[in-house]
mmCIF file with all atom_site columns, C-alpha atoms in Angstrom:
data_model
loop_
_atom_site.group_PDB
_atom_site.id
_atom_site.type_symbol
_atom_site.label_atom_id
_atom_site.label_alt_id
_atom_site.label_comp_id
_atom_site.label_asym_id
_atom_site.label_entity_id
_atom_site.label_seq_id
_atom_site.pdbx_PDB_ins_code
_atom_site.Cartn_x
_atom_site.Cartn_y
_atom_site.Cartn_z
_atom_site.occupancy
_atom_site.B_iso_or_equiv
_atom_site.pdbx_formal_charge
_atom_site.auth_seq_id
_atom_site.auth_comp_id
_atom_site.auth_asym_id
_atom_site.auth_atom_id
_atom_site.pdbx_PDB_model_num
ATOM 1  C CA . MET A 1 1  ? 3.376   -23.464 5.039   1.00 0.00 ? 1  MET A CA 1
ATOM 2  C CA . SER A 1 2  ? 2.464   -26.155 2.651   1.00 0.00 ? 2  SER A CA 1
ATOM 3  C CA . ILE A 1 3  ? 3.436   -26.517 -1.171  1.00 0.00 ? 3  ILE A CA 1
ATOM 4  C CA . PRO A 1 4  ? 0.844   -28.233 -3.802  1.00 0.00 ? 4  PRO A CA 1
ATOM 5  C CA . SER A 1 5  ? 1.455   -31.534 -4.768  1.00 0.00 ? 5  SER A CA 1
ATOM 6  C CA . VAL A 1 6  ? 0.586   -30.191 -8.532  1.00 0.00 ? 6  VAL A CA 1
ATOM 7  C CA . VAL A 1 7  ? 3.583   -27.601 -7.852  1.00 0.00 ? 7  VAL A CA 1
ATOM 8  C CA . VAL A 1 8  ? 5.831   -30.484 -7.347  1.00 0.00 ? 8  VAL A CA 1
ATOM 9  C CA . ALA A 1 9  ? 4.600   -32.139 -10.529 1.00 0.00 ? 9  ALA A CA 1
ATOM 10 C CA . GLU A 1 10 ? 5.613   -29.082 -12.446 1.00 0.00 ? 10 GLU A CA 1
ATOM 11 C CA . ALA A 1 11 ? 8.827   -28.417 -10.692 1.00 0.00 ? 11 ALA A CA 1
ATOM 12 C CA . VAL A 1 12 ? 10.565  -32.288 -10.642 1.00 0.00 ? 12 VAL A CA 1
ATOM 13 C CA . ARG A 1 13 ? 11.881  -34.114 -13.277 1.00 0.00 ? 13 ARG A CA 1
ATOM 14 C CA . GLY A 1 14 ? 13.381  -37.108 -11.411 1.00 0.00 ? 14 GLY A CA 1
ATOM 15 C CA . SER A 1 15 ? 16.876  -35.940 -11.942 1.00 0.00 ? 15 SER A CA 1
ATOM 16 C CA . ALA A 1 16 ? 20.011  -34.408 -10.374 1.00 0.00 ? 16 ALA A CA 1
ATOM 17 C CA . LYS A 1 17 ? 18.308  -31.154 -11.503 1.00 0.00 ? 17 LYS A CA 1
ATOM 18 C CA . ASP A 1 18 ? 16.048  -31.153 -8.819  1.00 0.00 ? 18 ASP A CA 1
ATOM 19 C CA . ALA A 1 19 ? 18.091  -30.731 -6.039  1.00 0.00 ? 19 ALA A CA 1
ATOM 20 C CA . LYS A 1 20 ? 17.343  -26.633 -5.533  1.00 0.00 ? 20 LYS A CA 1
ATOM 21 C CA . VAL A 1 21 ? 13.489  -27.597 -5.673  1.00 0.00 ? 21 VAL A CA 1
ATOM 22 C CA . ASN A 1 22 ? 14.103  -31.339 -3.243  1.00 0.00 ? 22 ASN A CA 1
ATOM 23 C CA . ARG A 1 23 ? 15.693  -28.801 -1.042  1.00 0.00 ? 23 ARG A CA 1
ATOM 24 C CA . VAL A 1 24 ? 12.778  -25.784 -1.152  1.00 0.00 ? 24 VAL A CA 1
ATOM 25 C CA . ILE A 1 25 ? 10.293  -29.169 -0.719  1.00 0.00 ? 25 ILE A CA 1
ATOM 26 C CA . THR A 1 26 ? 12.204  -30.442 2.749   1.00 0.00 ? 26 THR A CA 1
ATOM 27 C CA . SER A 1 27 ? 12.408  -27.022 4.160   1.00 0.00 ? 27 SER A CA 1
ATOM 28 C CA . VAL A 1 28 ? 8.547   -26.436 3.798   1.00 0.00 ? 28 VAL A CA 1
ATOM 29 C CA . GLY A 1 29 ? 8.207   -29.811 4.744   1.00 0.00 ? 29 GLY A CA 1
ATOM 30 C CA . GLU A 1 30 ? 4.682   -30.303 3.905   1.00 0.00 ? 30 GLU A CA 1
ATOM 31 C CA . VAL A 1 31 ? 2.968   -30.836 0.484   1.00 0.00 ? 31 VAL A CA 1
ATOM 32 C CA . THR A 1 32 ? -1.024  -30.911 0.344   1.00 0.00 ? 32 THR A CA 1
ATOM 33 C CA . THR A 1 33 ? -2.998  -32.691 -1.871  1.00 0.00 ? 33 THR A CA 1
ATOM 34 C CA . THR A 1 34 ? -6.048  -31.476 -4.061  1.00 0.00 ? 34 THR A CA 1
ATOM 35 C CA . ASP A 1 35 ? -9.400  -31.958 -2.873  1.00 0.00 ? 35 ASP A CA 1
ATOM 36 C CA . LYS A 1 36 ? -12.848 -31.493 -4.789  1.00 0.00 ? 36 LYS A CA 1
ATOM 37 C CA . GLY A 1 37 ? -13.265 -28.431 -2.980  1.00 0.00 ? 37 GLY A CA 1
ATOM 38 C CA . ALA A 1 38 ? -9.960  -26.870 -4.478  1.00 0.00 ? 38 ALA A CA 1
ATOM 39 C CA . GLY A 1 39 ? -11.343 -28.454 -7.974  1.00 0.00 ? 39 GLY A CA 1
ATOM 40 C CA . ARG A 1 40 ? -14.048 -26.504 -7.405  1.00 0.00 ? 40 ARG A CA 1
ATOM 41 C CA . VAL A 1 41 ? -12.452 -23.329 -6.748  1.00 0.00 ? 41 VAL A CA 1
ATOM 42 C CA . ALA A 1 42 ? -9.849  -23.506 -9.687  1.00 0.00 ? 42 ALA A CA 1
ATOM 43 C CA . GLY A 1 43 ? -12.553 -24.682 -11.884 1.00 0.00 ? 43 GLY A CA 1
ATOM 44 C CA . ALA A 1 44 ? -14.720 -21.268 -10.919 1.00 0.00 ? 44 ALA A CA 1
ATOM 45 C CA . LEU A 1 45 ? -11.010 -19.380 -11.177 1.00 0.00 ? 45 LEU A CA 1
ATOM 46 C CA . LEU A 1 46 ? -10.973 -20.768 -14.433 1.00 0.00 ? 46 LEU A CA 1
ATOM 47 C CA . ARG A 1 47 ? -14.156 -19.658 -15.696 1.00 0.00 ? 47 ARG A CA 1
ATOM 48 C CA . ALA A 1 48 ? -13.552 -16.009 -14.462 1.00 0.00 ? 48 ALA A CA 1
ATOM 49 C CA . ALA A 1 49 ? -10.290 -15.328 -14.977 1.00 0.00 ? 49 ALA A CA 1
ATOM 50 C CA . ARG A 1 50 ? -9.497  -17.509 -18.285 1.00 0.00 ? 50 ARG A CA 1
ATOM 51 C CA . PRO A 1 51 ? -6.154  -18.205 -17.436 1.00 0.00 ? 51 PRO A CA 1
ATOM 52 C CA . THR A 1 52 ? -4.106  -20.556 -19.529 1.00 0.00 ? 52 THR A CA 1
ATOM 53 C CA . SER A 1 53 ? -3.034  -23.080 -16.815 1.00 0.00 ? 53 SER A CA 1
ATOM 54 C CA . THR A 1 54 ? -5.116  -25.343 -15.199 1.00 0.00 ? 54 THR A CA 1
ATOM 55 C CA . ILE A 1 55 ? -2.028  -26.107 -12.636 1.00 0.00 ? 55 ILE A CA 1
ATOM 56 C CA . ASP A 1 56 ? -2.060  -22.026 -11.705 1.00 0.00 ? 56 ASP A CA 1
ATOM 57 C CA . ALA A 1 57 ? -5.659  -22.304 -10.576 1.00 0.00 ? 57 ALA A CA 1
ATOM 58 C CA . LEU A 1 58 ? -5.245  -25.212 -8.592  1.00 0.00 ? 58 LEU A CA 1
ATOM 59 C CA . VAL A 1 59 ? -2.493  -23.473 -7.063  1.00 0.00 ? 59 VAL A CA 1
ATOM 60 C CA . VAL A 1 60 ? -4.703  -20.441 -6.424  1.00 0.00 ? 60 VAL A CA 1
ATOM 61 C CA . ALA A 1 61 ? -6.805  -22.541 -5.391  1.00 0.00 ? 61 ALA A CA 1
ATOM 62 C CA . SER A 1 62 ? -4.991  -24.256 -2.655  1.00 0.00 ? 62 SER A CA 1
ATOM 63 C CA . ALA A 1 63 ? -3.723  -20.775 -1.696  1.00 0.00 ? 63 ALA A CA 1
ATOM 64 C CA . ILE A 1 64 ? -6.872  -19.546 -0.785  1.00 0.00 ? 64 ILE A CA 1
ATOM 65 C CA . GLY A 1 65 ? -7.962  -22.753 1.028   1.00 0.00 ? 65 GLY A CA 1
ATOM 66 C CA . LEU A 1 66 ? -4.865  -21.990 3.675   1.00 0.00 ? 66 LEU A CA 1
ATOM 67 C CA . GLY A 1 67 ? -5.317  -18.653 3.638   1.00 0.00 ? 67 GLY A CA 1
ATOM 68 C CA . GLY A 1 68 ? -2.966  -17.029 1.531   1.00 0.00 ? 68 GLY A CA 1
ATOM 69 C CA . ALA A 1 69 ? 0.142   -17.775 -0.349  1.00 0.00 ? 69 ALA A CA 1
ATOM 70 C CA . VAL A 1 70 ? 3.941   -16.678 -1.197  1.00 0.00 ? 70 VAL A CA 1
ATOM 71 C CA . ASP A 1 71 ? 4.684   -17.293 -4.907  1.00 0.00 ? 71 ASP A CA 1
ATOM 72 C CA . LEU A 1 72 ? 8.186   -18.604 -5.273  1.00 0.00 ? 72 LEU A CA 1
ATOM 73 C CA . SER A 1 73 ? 7.680   -18.802 -9.133  1.00 0.00 ? 73 SER A CA 1
ATOM 74 C CA . GLY A 1 74 ? 10.188  -18.694 -11.799 1.00 0.00 ? 74 GLY A CA 1
ATOM 75 C CA . ASP A 1 75 ? 7.677   -17.079 -13.776 1.00 0.00 ? 75 ASP A CA 1
ATOM 76 C CA . PRO A 1 76 ? 7.237   -13.990 -13.429 1.00 0.00 ? 76 PRO A CA 1
ATOM 77 C CA . GLY A 1 77 ? 4.059   -13.572 -15.042 1.00 0.00 ? 77 GLY A CA 1
ATOM 78 C CA . THR A 1 78 ? 2.441   -16.035 -13.077 1.00 0.00 ? 78 THR A CA 1
ATOM 79 C CA . SER A 1 79 ? 1.099   -14.236 -10.065 1.00 0.00 ? 79 SER A CA 1
ATOM 80 C CA . SER A 1 80 ? -0.216  -11.337 -12.495 1.00 0.00 ? 80 SER A CA 1
ATOM 81 C CA . ARG A 1 81 ? -2.437  -13.601 -14.409 1.00 0.00 ? 81 ARG A CA 1
#
């Protein structure tokens, strides 16, 4: 299991409020970077589905590249877009 680096960027702000997120990151243990292939998949997703967030498209593209995902988002609408 891994967390895309764009998710870390969206979730942390460098303050004490990051403690819960930092525990999740530590327990997962791996943060992956976005490569050219994931960027291209994300671009295709943006064209096809017209989502409003490039970050969301990159997260989905990363999940596709890893063979699936579990959505731990605090945004209940994220996985339905």
